[in-house]
Coordinates of C-alpha atoms in Angstrom, one line a residue:
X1 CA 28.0 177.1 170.4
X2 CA 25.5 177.9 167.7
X3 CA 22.1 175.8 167.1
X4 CA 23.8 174.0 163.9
X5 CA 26.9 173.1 165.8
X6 CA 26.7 169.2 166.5
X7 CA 29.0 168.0 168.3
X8 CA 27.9 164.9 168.2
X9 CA 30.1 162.4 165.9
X10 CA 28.4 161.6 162.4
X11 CA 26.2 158.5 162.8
X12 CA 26.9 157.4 159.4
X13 CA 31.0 157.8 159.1
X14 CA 32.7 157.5 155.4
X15 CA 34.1 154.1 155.9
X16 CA 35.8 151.9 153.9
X17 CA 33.5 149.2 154.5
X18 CA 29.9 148.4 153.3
X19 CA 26.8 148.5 155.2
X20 CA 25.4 145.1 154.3
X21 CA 28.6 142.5 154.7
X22 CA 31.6 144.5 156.4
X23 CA 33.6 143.9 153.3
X24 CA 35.8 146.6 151.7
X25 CA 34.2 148.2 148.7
X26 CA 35.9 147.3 145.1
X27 CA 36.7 149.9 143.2
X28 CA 34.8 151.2 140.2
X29 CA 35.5 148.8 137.7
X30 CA 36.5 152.5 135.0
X31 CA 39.3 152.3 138.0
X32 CA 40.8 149.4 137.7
X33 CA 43.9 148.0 135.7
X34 CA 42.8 146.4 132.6
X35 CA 43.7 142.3 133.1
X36 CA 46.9 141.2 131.1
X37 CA 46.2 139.7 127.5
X38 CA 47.6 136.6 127.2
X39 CA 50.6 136.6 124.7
X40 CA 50.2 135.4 121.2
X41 CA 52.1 132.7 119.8
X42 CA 55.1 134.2 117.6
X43 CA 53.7 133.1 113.5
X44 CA 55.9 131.0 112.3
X45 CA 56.4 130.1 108.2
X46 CA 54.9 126.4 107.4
X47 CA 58.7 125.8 105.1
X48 CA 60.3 126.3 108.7
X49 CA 58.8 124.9 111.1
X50 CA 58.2 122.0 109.0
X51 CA 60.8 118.8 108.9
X52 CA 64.0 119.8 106.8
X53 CA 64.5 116.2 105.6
X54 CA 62.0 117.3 103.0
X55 CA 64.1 119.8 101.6
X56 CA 67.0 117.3 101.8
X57 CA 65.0 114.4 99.8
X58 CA 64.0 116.9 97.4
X59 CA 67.6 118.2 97.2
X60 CA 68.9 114.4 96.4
X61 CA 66.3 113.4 93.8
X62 CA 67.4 116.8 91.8
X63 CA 71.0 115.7 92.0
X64 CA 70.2 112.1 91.2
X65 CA 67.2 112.6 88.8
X66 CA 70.3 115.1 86.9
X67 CA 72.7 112.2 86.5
X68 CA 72.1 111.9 83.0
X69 CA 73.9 115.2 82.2
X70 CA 77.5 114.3 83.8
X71 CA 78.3 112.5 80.7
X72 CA 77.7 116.2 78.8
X73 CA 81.4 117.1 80.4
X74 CA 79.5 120.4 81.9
X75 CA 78.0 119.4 85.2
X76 CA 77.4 123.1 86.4
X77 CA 73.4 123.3 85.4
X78 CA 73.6 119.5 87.6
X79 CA 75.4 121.8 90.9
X80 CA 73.2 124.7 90.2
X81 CA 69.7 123.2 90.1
X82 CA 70.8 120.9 93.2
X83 CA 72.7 123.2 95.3
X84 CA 69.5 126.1 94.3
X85 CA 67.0 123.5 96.2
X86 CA 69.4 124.0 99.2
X87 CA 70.1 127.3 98.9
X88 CA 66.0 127.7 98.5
X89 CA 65.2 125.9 101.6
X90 CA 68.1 127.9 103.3
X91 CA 67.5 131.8 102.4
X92 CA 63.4 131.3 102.8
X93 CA 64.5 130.0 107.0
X94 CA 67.2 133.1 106.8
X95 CA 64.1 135.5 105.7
X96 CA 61.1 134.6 106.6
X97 CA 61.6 132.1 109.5
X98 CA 62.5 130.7 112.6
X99 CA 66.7 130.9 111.4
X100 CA 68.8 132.8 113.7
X101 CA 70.2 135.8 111.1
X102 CA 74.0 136.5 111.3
X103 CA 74.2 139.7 113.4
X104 CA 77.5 141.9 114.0
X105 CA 80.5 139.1 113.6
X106 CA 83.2 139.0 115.7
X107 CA 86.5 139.4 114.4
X108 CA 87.8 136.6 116.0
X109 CA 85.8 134.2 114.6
X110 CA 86.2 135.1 111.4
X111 CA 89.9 134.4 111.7
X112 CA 88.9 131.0 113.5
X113 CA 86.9 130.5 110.4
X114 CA 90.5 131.0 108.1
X115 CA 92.5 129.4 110.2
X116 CA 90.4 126.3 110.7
X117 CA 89.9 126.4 106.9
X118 CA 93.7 126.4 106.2
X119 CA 94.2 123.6 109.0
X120 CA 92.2 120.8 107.0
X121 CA 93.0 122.4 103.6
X122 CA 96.8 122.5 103.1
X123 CA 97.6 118.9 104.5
X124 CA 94.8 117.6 102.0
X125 CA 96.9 119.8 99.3
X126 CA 100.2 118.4 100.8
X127 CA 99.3 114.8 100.6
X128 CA 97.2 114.7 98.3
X129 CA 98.4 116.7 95.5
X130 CA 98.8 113.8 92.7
X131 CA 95.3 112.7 93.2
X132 CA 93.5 115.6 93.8
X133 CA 94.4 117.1 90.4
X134 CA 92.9 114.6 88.1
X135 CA 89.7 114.2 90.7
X136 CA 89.0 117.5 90.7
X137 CA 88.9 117.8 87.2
X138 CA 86.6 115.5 86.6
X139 CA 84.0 116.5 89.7
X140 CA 84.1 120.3 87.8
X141 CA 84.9 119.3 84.2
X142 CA 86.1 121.9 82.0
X143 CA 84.6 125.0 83.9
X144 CA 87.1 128.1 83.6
X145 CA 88.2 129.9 86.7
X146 CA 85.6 132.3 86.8
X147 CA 83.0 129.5 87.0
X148 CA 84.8 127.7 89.2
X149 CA 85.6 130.4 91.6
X150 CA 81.7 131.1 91.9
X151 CA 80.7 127.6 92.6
X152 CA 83.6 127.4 95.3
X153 CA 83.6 130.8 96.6
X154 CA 79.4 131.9 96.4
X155 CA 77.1 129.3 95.6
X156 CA 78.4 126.1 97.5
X157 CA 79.1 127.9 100.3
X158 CA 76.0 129.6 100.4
X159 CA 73.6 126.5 100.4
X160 CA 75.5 124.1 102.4
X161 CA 75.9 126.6 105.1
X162 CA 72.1 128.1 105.7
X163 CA 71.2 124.3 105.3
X164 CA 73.2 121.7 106.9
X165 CA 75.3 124.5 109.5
X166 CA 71.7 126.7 109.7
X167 CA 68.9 124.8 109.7
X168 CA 69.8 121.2 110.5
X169 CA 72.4 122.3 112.6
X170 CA 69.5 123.6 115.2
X171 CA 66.9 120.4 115.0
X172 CA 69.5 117.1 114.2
X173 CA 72.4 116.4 117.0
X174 CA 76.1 116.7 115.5
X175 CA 76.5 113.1 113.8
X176 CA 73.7 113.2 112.3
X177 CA 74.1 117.0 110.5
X178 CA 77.6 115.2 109.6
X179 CA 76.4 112.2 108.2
X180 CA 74.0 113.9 106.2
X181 CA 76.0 116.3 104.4
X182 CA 78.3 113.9 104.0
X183 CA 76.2 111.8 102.3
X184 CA 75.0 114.8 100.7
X185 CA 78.7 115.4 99.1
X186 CA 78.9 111.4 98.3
X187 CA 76.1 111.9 96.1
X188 CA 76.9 115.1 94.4
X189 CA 80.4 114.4 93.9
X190 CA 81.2 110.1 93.3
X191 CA 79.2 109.8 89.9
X192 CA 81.5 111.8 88.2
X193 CA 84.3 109.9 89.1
X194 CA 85.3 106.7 87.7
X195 CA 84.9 104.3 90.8
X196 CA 86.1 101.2 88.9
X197 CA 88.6 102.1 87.3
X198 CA 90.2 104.7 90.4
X199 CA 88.7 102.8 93.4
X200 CA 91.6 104.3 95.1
X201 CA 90.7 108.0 94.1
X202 CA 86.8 107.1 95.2
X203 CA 88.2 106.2 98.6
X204 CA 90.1 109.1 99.2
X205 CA 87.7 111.6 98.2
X206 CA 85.4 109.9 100.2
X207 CA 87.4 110.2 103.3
X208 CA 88.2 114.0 102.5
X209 CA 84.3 114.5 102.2
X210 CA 83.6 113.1 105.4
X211 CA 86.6 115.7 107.0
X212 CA 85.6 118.5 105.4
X213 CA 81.9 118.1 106.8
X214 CA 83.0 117.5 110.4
X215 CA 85.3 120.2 110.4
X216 CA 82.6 122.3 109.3
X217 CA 80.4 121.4 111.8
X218 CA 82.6 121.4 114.5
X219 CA 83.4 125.3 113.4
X220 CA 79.9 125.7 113.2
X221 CA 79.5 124.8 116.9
X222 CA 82.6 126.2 118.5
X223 CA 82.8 129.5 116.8
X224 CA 79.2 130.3 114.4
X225 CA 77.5 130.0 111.2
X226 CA 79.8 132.7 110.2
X227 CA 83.3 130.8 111.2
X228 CA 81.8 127.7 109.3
X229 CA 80.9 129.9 106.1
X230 CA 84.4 131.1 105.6
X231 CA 85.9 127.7 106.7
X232 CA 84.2 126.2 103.6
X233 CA 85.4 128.8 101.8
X234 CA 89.2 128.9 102.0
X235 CA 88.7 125.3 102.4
X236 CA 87.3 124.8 99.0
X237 CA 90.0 127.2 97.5
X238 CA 92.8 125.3 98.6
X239 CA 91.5 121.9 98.1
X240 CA 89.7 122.1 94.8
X241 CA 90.3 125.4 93.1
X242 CA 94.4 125.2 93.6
X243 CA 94.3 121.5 92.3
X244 CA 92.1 122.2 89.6
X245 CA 95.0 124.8 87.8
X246 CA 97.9 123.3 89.1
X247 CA 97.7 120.0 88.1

């Protein structure tokens, strides 16, 4: 053994402990994992997180404060100003907001959405055929079938949906989304019809309105927004645009 062999042990051993409290050192703060941050809020648009009913009310007092044009015979600047507010309301939630987008559809839906469309449209044609024609005609006036066809097929469609079946549909319970665009329909539609002189007609209408909007719902529920779009659509081409040139 050489003069700078020691065999003794080392007096001061590496340890993992301190020499003041017996505590295990911490490791060098550069060392350690950076604490979590906490998680943001997701920004939300102030038009939708707001209450709908606002959109609504201003969507009434358009179609109400536009009464004084269904005596013109043309009510289609009347349906585009008031079904516009809607559609408004509806695309800026679509866009911007807290509205769940259509994604990839599937195909069974979509033939949900015809079928169920067909289902409440052809008995309301089959029984209601002598009524409907004259009704019909006056709720759209003298529009010609292009017109018509865009109303029924685009811009109806297209409001009432990202509204009532989008954005209400997802704050209001079902009844209340039905009353509401029922009520909606009551006062879009009954001024142009004669209610004194066809209380009959107003009745009927009336109970067709308040179908159509539960069926729509109902879709809307069991099979999608998307089902409930094209429900509204073949809907509205059976009961109002076949009336309107068959009659």
């Amino acid at each position: 053994m050489t003069p700078y062999d020691d065999p003794s042990p080392d007096p001061y051993p590496e340890s993992a402990y301190d020499d003041s409290h017996g505590e295990p050192y911490d490791e060098p703060y550069d060392q350690q994992e950076p604490p979590d941050e906490p998680e943001l809020p997701l920004r939300q648009y102030r038009s939708t997180t707001g209450d709908p009913t606002f959109g609504f009310l201003l969507a009434l007092a358009v179609s109400i404060g536009l009464a004084p044009l269904i005596g013109t015979g043309d009510p289609a600047l009347r349906y585009t100003l008031s079904w516009g507010v809607l559609a408004v309301f509806g695309v800026t939630a679509w866009l911007l907001g807290n509205l769940k987008p259509i994604g990839r559809e599937n195909p069974e839906n979509v033939v949900w959405g015809v079928g169920f469309g067909l289902l409440i449209g052809v008995p309301v044609l089959l029984f209601g055929s002598g009524l409907l024609g004259g009704a019909v005609r006056r709720m759209f006036g003298d529009m010609t079938a292009g017109e018509l066809l865009a109303f029924l097929v685009f811009v109806m469609p297209l409001a009432e949906t990202l509204f009532f079946r989008g954005i209400l549909h997802g704050s209001r319970a079902f009844w209340m989304v039905a009353i509401m665009s029922a009520f909606w329909s009551f006062i879009l539609y009954l001024p142009l019809l004669d209610i004194a002189a066809f209380p009959l007609v107003a009745v009927i209408i009336t109970l067709m309105l308040v179908l159509l909007n539960i069926m729509y719902g109902y879709v809307r529920t069991r099979n999608g927004m998307a089902a409930a779009w094209i429900t509204q659509i073949v809907a509205n081409i059976v009961v109002f645009f076949v009336p309107y040139f068959t009659s």
